[in-house]
CSV table of C-alpha atoms in Angstrom, one decimal:
chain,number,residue,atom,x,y,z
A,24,UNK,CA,90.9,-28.6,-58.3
A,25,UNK,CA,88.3,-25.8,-58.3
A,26,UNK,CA,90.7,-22.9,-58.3
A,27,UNK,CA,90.3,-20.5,-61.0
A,28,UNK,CA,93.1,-20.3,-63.6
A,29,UNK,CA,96.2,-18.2,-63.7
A,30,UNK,CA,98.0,-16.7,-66.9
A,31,UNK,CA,101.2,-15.1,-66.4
A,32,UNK,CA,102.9,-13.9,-69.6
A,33,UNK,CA,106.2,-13.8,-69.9
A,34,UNK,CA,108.5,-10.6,-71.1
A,35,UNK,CA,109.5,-13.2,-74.0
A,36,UNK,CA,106.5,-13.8,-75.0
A,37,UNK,CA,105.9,-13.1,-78.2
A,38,UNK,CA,102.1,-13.7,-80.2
A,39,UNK,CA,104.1,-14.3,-83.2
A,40,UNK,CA,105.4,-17.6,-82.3
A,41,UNK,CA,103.3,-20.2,-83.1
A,42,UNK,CA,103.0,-23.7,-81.9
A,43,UNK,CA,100.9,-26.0,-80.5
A,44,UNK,CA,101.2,-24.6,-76.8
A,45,UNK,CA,101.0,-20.8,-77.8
A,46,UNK,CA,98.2,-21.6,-79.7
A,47,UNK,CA,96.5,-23.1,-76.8
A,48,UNK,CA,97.8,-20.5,-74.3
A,49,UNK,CA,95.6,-17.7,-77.1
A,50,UNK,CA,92.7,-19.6,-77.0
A,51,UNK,CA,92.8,-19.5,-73.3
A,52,UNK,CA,93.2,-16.3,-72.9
A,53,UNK,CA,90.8,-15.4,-75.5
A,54,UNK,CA,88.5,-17.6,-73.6
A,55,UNK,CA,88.5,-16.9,-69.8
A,56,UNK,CA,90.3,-13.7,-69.1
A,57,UNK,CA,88.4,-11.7,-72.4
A,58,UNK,CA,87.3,-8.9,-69.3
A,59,UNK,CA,90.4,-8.5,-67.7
A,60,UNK,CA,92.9,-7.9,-71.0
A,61,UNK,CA,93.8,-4.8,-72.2
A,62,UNK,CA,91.3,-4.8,-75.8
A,63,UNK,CA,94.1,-4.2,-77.9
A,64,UNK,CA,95.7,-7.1,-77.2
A,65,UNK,CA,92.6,-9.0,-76.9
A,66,UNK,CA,91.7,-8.1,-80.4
A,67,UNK,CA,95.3,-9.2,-81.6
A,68,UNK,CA,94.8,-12.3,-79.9
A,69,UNK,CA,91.4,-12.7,-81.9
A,70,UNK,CA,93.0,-11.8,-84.7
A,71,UNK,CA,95.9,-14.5,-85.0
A,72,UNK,CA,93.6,-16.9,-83.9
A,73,UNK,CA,91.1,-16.1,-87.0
A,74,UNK,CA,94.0,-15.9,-89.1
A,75,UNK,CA,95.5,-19.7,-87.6
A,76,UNK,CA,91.9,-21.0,-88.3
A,77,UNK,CA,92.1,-20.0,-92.1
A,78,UNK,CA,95.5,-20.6,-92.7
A,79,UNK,CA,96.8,-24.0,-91.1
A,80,UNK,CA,92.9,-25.6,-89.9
A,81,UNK,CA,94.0,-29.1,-91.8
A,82,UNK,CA,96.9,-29.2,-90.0
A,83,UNK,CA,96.2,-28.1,-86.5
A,84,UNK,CA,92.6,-30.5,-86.7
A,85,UNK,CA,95.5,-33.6,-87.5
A,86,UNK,CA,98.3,-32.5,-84.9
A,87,UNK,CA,97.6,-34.1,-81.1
A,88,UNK,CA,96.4,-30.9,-79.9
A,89,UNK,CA,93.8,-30.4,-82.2
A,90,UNK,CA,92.6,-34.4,-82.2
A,91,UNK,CA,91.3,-33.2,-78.8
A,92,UNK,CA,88.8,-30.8,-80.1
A,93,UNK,CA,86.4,-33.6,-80.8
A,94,UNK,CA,86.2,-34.6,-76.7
A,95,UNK,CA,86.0,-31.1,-75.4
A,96,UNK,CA,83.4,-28.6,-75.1
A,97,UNK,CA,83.1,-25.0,-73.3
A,98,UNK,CA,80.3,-24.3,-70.9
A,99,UNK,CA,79.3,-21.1,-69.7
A,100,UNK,CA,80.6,-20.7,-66.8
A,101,UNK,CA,80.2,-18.6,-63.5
A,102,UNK,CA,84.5,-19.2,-63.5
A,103,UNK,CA,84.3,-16.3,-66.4
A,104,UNK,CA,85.6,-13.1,-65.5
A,105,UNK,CA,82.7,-10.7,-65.1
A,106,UNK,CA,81.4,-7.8,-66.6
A,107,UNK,CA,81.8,-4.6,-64.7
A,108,UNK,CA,80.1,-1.2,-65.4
A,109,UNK,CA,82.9,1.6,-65.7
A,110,UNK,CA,80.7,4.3,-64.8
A,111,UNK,CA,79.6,2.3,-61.6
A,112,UNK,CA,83.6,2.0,-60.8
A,113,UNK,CA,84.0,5.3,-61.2
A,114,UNK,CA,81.6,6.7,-58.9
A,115,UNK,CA,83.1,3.7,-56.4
A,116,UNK,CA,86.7,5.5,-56.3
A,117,UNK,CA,85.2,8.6,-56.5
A,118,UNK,CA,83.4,8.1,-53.0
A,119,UNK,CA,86.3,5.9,-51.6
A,120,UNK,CA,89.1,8.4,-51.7
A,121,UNK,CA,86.9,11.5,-51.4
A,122,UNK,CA,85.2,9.7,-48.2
A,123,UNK,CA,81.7,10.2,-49.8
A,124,UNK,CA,78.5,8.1,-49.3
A,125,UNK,CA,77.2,6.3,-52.0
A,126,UNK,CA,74.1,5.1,-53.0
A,127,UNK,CA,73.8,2.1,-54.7
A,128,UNK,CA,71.4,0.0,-57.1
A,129,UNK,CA,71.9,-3.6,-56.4
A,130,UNK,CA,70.6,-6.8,-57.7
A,131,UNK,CA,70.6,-10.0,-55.5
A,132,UNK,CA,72.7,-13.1,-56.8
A,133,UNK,CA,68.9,-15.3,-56.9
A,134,UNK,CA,66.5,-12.5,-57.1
A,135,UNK,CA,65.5,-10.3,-60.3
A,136,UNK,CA,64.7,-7.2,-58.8
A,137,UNK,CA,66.8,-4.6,-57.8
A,138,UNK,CA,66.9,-2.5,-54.4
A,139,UNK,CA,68.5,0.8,-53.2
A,140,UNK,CA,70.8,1.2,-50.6
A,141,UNK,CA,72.8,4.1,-49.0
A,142,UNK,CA,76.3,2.5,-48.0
A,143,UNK,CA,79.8,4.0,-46.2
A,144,UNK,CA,82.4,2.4,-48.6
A,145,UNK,CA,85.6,0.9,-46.7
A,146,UNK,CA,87.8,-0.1,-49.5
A,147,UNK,CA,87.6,-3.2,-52.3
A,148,UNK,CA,88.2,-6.8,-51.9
A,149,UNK,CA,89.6,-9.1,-54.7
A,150,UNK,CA,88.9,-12.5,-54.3
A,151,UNK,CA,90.2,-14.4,-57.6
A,152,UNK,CA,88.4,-13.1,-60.3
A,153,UNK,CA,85.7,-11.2,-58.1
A,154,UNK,CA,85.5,-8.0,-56.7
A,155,UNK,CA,83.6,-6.9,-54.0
A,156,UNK,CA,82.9,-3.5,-52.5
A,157,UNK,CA,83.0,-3.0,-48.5
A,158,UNK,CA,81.3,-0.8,-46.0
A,159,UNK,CA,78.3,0.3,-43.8
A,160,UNK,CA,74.6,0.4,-44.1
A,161,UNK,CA,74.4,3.7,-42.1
A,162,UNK,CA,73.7,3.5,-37.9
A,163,UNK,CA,74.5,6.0,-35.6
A,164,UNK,CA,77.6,5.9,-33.8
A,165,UNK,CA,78.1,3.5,-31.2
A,166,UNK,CA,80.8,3.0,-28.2
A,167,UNK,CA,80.6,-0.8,-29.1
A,168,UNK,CA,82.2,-1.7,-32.0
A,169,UNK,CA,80.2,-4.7,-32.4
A,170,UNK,CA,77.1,-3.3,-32.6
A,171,UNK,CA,78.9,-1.7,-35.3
A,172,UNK,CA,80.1,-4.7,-36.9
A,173,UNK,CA,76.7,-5.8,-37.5
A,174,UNK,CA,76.0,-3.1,-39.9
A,175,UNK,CA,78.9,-4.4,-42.0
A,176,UNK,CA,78.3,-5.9,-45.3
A,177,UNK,CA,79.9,-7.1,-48.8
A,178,UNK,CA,78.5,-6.7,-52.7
A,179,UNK,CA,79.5,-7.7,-55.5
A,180,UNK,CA,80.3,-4.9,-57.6
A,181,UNK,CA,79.2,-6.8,-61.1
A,182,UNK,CA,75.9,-7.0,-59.8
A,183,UNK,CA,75.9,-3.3,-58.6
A,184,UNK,CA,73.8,-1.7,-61.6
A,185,UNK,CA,74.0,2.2,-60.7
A,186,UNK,CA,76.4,3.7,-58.2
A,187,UNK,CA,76.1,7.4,-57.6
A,188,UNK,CA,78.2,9.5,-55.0
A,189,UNK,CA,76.3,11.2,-52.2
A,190,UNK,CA,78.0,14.7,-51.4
A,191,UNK,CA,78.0,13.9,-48.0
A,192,UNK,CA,81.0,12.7,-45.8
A,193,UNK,CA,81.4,9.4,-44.2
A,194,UNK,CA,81.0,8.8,-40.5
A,195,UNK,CA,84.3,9.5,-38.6
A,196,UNK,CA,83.9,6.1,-37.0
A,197,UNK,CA,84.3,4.5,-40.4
A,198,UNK,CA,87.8,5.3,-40.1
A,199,UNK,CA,88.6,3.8,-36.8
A,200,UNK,CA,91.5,1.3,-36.8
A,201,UNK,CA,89.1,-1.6,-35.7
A,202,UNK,CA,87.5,-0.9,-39.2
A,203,UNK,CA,90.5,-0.5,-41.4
A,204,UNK,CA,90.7,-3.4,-44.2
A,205,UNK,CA,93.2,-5.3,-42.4
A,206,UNK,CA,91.2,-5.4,-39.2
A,207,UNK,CA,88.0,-6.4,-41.2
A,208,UNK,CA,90.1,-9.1,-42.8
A,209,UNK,CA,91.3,-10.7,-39.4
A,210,UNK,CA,88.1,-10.6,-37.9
A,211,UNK,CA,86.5,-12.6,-40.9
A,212,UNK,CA,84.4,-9.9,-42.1
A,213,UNK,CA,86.3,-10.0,-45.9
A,214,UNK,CA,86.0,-13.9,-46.1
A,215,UNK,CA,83.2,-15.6,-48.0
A,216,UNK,CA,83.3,-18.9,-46.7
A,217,UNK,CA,85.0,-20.8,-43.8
A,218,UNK,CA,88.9,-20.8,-43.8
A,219,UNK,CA,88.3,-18.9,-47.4
């Protein structure tokens, strides 16, 4: 349906059963949520799976599961979890709970190059397998808040490239309550779409 996919692992769970729907349930996780698991557990995963493929191939390619592999292919896919620099995190939380500015490198979704900007970070926003930071191209304070608003804006933080924390304080009307997450998020500022 266009929703990205969901793994929830159960406390029973164990990687050393193996059937036909654990072995799927590995190759899915090994697959599409690679970023997001912990690497000692992805590397187990890899493991039994390289193990499975020398030990029982005949088998599994005869079984119903493994008739399938001749009608499906993997595609890249923008679905994938991506790739996100920890140093650029860092320096993210870093500014965000010390109330720092932070100058960013940034690379447009279409566009190869990259261009600096000075932000006031408001918080994080997870939207499936996305994260996006959320702030303030700096303006001068202003009694309207929507004046404001306009200076308001969302990135993507895998396509931040360099992220480094500007010793100098935040705006005190960043923190007012019409700029708070949950504010931003009721007056559509968070959303990326209609209804979204």
């Amino acid at each position: 349906s266009g929703q990205t996919a969901r793994f929830y692992i159960e406390p029973n769970f164990s990687i050393d059963v193996i059937n036909e729907q654990t072995v799927f349930f590995w190759q899915m996780l090994a697959n599409y949520t690679a970023n997001y698991l912990p690497a000692s557990f992805k590397q187990s995963i890899s493991d039994k799976l390289n193990q499975l493929d020398r030990q029982d191939k005949t088998s599994f390619n005869q079984s119903k599961l493994g008739q399938w592999q001749d009608h499906l292919i993997t595609l890249s896919s923008i679905v994938q979890a991506p790739k996100l620099d920890s140093g650029v995190l860092a320096s993210i939380h870093q500014a965000l709970l010390q109330n720092r500015q932070l100058q960013i490198s940034y690379q447009k979704k279409w566009d190869d190059s990259v261009s600096e900007k000075r932000i006031y970070p408001r918080g994080l926003v997870f939207i499936d397998n996305m994260m996006y930071l959320t702030g303030f191209y700096p303006v001068e304070d202003h009694i309207d808040d929507n004046v404001l608003l306009k200076a308001h804006r969302n990135f993507a933080v895998n396509r931040i490239t360099e992220a480094v924390v500007i010793d100098r304080l935040i705006p005190d009307w960043v923190g007012r309550d019409v700029f708070t997450l949950e504010s931003l998020q009721k007056l559509g500022k968070l959303e990326f779409g209609k209804n979204i």
